Short mmCIF file of C-alpha atoms in Angstrom, two decimals:
data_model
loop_
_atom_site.label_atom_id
_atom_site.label_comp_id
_atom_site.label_asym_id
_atom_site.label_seq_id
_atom_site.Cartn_x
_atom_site.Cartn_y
_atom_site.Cartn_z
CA UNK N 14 155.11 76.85 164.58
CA UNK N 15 153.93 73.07 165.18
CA UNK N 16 149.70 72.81 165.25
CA UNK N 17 148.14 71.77 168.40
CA UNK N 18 144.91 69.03 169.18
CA UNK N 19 142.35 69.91 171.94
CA UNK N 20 139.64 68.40 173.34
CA UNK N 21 136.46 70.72 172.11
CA UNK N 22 135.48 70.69 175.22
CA UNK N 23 135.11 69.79 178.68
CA UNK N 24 133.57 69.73 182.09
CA UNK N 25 135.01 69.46 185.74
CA UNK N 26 133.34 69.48 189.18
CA UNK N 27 134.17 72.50 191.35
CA UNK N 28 137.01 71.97 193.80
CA UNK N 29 138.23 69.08 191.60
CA UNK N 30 141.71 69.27 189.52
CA UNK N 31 140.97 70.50 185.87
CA UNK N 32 143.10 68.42 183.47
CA UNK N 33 143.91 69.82 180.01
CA UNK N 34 144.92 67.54 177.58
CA UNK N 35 147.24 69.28 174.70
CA UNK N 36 148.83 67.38 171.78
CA UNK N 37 151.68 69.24 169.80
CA UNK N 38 153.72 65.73 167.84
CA UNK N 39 155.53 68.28 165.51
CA UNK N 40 157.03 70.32 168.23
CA UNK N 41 160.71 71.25 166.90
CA UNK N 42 163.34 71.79 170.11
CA UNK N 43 163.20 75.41 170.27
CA UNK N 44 159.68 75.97 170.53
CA UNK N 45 157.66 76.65 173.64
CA UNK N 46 154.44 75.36 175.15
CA UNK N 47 152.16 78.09 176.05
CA UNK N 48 148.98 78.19 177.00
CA UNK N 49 146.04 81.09 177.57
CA UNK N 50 142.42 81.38 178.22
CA UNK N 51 139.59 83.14 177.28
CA UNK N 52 136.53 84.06 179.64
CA UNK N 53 133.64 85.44 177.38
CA UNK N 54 133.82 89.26 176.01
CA UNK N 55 137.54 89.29 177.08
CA UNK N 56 141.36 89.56 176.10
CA UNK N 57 143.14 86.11 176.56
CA UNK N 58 144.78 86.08 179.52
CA UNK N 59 147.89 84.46 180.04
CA UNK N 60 148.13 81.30 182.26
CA UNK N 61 151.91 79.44 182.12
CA UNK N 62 154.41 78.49 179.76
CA UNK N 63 157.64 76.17 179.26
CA UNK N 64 159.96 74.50 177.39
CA UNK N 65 160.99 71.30 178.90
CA UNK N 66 160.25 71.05 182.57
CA UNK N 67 157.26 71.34 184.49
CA UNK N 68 156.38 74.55 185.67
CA UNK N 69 153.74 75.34 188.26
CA UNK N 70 152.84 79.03 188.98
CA UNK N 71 149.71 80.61 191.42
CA UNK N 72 147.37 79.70 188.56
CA UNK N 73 148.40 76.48 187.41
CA UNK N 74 150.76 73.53 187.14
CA UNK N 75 152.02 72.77 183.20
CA UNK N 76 153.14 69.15 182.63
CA UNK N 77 155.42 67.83 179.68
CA UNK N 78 156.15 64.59 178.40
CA UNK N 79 159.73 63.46 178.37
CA UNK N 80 159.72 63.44 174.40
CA UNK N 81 157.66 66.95 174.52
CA UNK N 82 155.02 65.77 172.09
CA UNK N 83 152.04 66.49 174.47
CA UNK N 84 151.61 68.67 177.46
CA UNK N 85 148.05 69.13 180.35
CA UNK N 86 147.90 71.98 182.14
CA UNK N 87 146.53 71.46 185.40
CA UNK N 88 143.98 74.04 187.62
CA UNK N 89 144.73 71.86 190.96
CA UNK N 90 141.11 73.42 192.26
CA UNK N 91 138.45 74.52 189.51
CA UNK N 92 136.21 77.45 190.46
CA UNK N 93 133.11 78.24 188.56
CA UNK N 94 135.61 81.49 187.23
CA UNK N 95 137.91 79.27 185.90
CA UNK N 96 135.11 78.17 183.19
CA UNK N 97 136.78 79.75 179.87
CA UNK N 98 138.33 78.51 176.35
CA UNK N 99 141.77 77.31 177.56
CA UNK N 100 144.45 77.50 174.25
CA UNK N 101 147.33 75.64 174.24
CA UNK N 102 149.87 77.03 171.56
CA UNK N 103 153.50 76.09 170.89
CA UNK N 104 156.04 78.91 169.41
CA UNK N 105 159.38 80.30 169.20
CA UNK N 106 160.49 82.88 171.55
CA UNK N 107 159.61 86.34 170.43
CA UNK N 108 163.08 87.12 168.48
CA UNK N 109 163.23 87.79 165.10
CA UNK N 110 160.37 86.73 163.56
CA UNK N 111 159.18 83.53 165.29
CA UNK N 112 156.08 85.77 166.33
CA UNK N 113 154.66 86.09 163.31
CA UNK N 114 153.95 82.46 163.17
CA UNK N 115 151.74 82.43 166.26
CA UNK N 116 148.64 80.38 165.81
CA UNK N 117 145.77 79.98 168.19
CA UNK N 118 143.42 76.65 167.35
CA UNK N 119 139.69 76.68 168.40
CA UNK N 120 140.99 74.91 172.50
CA UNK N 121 139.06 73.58 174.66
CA UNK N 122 136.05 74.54 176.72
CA UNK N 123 136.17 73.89 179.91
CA UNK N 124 132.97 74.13 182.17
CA UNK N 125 133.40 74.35 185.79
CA UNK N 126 129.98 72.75 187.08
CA UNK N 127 128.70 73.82 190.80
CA UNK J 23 152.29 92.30 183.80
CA UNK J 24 150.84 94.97 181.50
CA UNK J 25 148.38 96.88 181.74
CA UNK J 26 146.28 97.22 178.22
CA UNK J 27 143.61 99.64 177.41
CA UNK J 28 142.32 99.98 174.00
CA UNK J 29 139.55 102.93 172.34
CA UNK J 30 137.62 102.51 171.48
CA UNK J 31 136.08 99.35 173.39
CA UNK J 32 133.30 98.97 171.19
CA UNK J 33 131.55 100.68 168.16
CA UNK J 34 129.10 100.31 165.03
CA UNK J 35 130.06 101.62 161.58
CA UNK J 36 128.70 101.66 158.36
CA UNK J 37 130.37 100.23 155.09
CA UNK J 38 132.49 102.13 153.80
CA UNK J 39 133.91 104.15 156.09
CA UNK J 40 137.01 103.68 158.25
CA UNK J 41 137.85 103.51 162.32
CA UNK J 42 140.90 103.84 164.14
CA UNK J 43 141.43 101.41 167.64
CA UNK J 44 144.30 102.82 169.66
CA UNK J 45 146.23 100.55 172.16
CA UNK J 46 148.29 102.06 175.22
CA UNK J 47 150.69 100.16 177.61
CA UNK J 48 151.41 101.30 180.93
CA UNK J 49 155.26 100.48 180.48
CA UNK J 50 157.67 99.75 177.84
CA UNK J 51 157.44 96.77 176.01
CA UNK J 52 159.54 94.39 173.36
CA UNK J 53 156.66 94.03 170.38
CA UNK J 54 153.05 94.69 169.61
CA UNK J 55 151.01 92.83 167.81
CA UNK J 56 147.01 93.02 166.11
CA UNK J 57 144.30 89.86 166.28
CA UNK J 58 141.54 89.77 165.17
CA UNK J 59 139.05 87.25 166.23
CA UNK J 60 136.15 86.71 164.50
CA UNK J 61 132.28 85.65 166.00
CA UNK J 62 132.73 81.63 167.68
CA UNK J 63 136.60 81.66 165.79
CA UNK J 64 140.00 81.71 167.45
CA UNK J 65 142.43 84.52 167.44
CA UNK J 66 144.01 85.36 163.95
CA UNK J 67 147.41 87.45 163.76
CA UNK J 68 147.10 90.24 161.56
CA UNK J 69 150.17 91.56 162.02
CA UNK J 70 153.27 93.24 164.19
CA UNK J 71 153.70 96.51 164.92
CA UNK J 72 157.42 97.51 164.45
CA UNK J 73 158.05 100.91 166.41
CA UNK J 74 159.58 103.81 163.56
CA UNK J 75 158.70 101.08 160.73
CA UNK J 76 156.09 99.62 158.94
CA UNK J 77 154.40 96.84 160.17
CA UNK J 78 154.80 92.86 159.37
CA UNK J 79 151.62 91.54 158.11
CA UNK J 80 150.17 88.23 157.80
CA UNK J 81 149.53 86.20 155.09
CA UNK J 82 145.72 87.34 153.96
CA UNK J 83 146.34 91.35 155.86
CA UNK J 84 147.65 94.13 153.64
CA UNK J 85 148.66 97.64 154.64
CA UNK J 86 145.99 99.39 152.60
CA UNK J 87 143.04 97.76 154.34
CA UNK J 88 144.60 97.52 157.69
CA UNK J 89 147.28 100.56 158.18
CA UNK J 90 149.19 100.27 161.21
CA UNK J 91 151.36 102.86 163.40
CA UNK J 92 153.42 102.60 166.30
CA UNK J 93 155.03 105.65 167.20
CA UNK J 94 156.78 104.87 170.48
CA UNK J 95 156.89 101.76 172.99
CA UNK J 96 154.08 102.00 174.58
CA UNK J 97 151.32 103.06 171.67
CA UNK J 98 150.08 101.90 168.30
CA UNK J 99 147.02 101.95 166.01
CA UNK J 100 145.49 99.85 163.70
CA UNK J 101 142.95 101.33 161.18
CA UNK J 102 140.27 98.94 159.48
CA UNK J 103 139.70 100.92 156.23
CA UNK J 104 136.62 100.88 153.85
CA UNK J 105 134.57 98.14 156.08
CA UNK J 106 132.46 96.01 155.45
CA UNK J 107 130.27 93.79 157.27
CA UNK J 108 132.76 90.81 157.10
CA UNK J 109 135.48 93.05 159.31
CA UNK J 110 132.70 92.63 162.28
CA UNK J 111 135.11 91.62 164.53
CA UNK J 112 136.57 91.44 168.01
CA UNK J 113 140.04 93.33 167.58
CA UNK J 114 142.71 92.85 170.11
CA UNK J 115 145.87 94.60 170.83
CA UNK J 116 148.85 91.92 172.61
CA UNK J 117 152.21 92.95 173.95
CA UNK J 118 155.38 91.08 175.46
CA UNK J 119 157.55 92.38 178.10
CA UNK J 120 160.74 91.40 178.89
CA UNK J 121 162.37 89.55 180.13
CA UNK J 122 160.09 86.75 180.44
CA UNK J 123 158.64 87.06 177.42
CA UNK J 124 155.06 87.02 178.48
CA UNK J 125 152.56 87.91 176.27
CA UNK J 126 149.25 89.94 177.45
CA UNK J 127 146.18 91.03 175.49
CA UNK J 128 144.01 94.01 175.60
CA UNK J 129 140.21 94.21 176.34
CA UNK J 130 139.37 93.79 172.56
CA UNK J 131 137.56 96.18 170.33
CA UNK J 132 134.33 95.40 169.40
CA UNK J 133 133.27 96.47 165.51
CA UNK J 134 129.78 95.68 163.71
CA UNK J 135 130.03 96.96 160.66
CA UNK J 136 126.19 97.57 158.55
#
């Protein structure tokens, strides 16, 4: 699976749009753009995923660039619980044995300030 | 979504010794898989758990010091044998569901080993 390049961190006002930069240059075609985060002492959650379009769910909106080579996920109103490590990964679907190549870098930390 | 518990969620162990983490899903799912994620690191794949099989390990994870089961769909183990205080470690138990291939992640298992 390609690498990705985060920001180490970041900060955001609350009630302002949270913009996560994510650059993946050596995405091949059949690999998705996922991303999670990680609020201290817990699991990773899960926050959106595609392929080629942008995607928007209750949590957040995922932009890609037309040649796929970087990708921001978007929190459209920051919270101080939205302050968490934010991972952007890119993968194959789970067939075969495109999951054993999963690889989660160090992502960002974003810090929702009051 | 899936709901993950894990057991235990937290322990201390002395080297040498062993500990079982179980993982149970509330509902059928496609795969299983083991991180680990060491203090201030990212998550690290150890390996998948294949259900009647052995499991698929990493590069740098072999069976004998981290034996895995997975005895149905929704249940698996992963043993950390003969410890020592470099397995300290947050150990987490992920899962994807079909048909959107989401993945989730359990609480975590939290090991300090003496």
């Amino acid at each position: 699976d390609a690498k990705t390049t985060q920001p180490t961190s970041m900060d955001c006002a609350e009630g302002r749009a949270a913009n996560l930069p994510c650059n993946h240059s050596t995405i091949s075609g059949n690999e998705y753009v996922y991303w999670y985060r990680q609020i201290h002492s817990q699991g990773p959650q899960y926050i959106i995923h595609g392929l080629k379009n942008n995607e928007t769910n209750e949590m957040a909106s995922l932009i890609i660039t037309e040649d796929r080579k970087s990708s921001t996920l978007i929190l459209p109103h920051a919270t101080l619980r939205d302050t968490a490590v934010y991972y952007c990964i890119v993968r194959v679907g789970f067939s075969g044995s495109g999951a054993n190549n999963l690889f989660f870098g160090t992502g960002t930390r974003l810090t929702v300030i009051p | 979504s899936a709901v993950i518990s894990q057991k235990p969620s937290r322990d201390i162990c002395q080297r040498g010794t062993s500990l079982t983490i179980q993982c149970q899903v509330d509902s059928q799912v496609t795969m299983m898989f083991w991180y680990r994620q060491q203090p201030g690191q990212s998550l690290t794949l150890i390996a998948t758990a294949n259900q009647g099989s052995e499991a698929t390990y990493e590069s740098g994870f072999v069976i004998d010091k981290f034996p895995i089961s997975r005895p149905n769909l929704t249940f698996s183990t992963l043993t950390v044998s003969n410890m020592s205080p470099e397995d300290s470690s947050i150990y987490l138990c992920s899962v994807v569901k079909a048909p959107d291939n989401e993945q989730f992640f359990g609480p975590g298992t939290r090991l300090t080993v003496l």
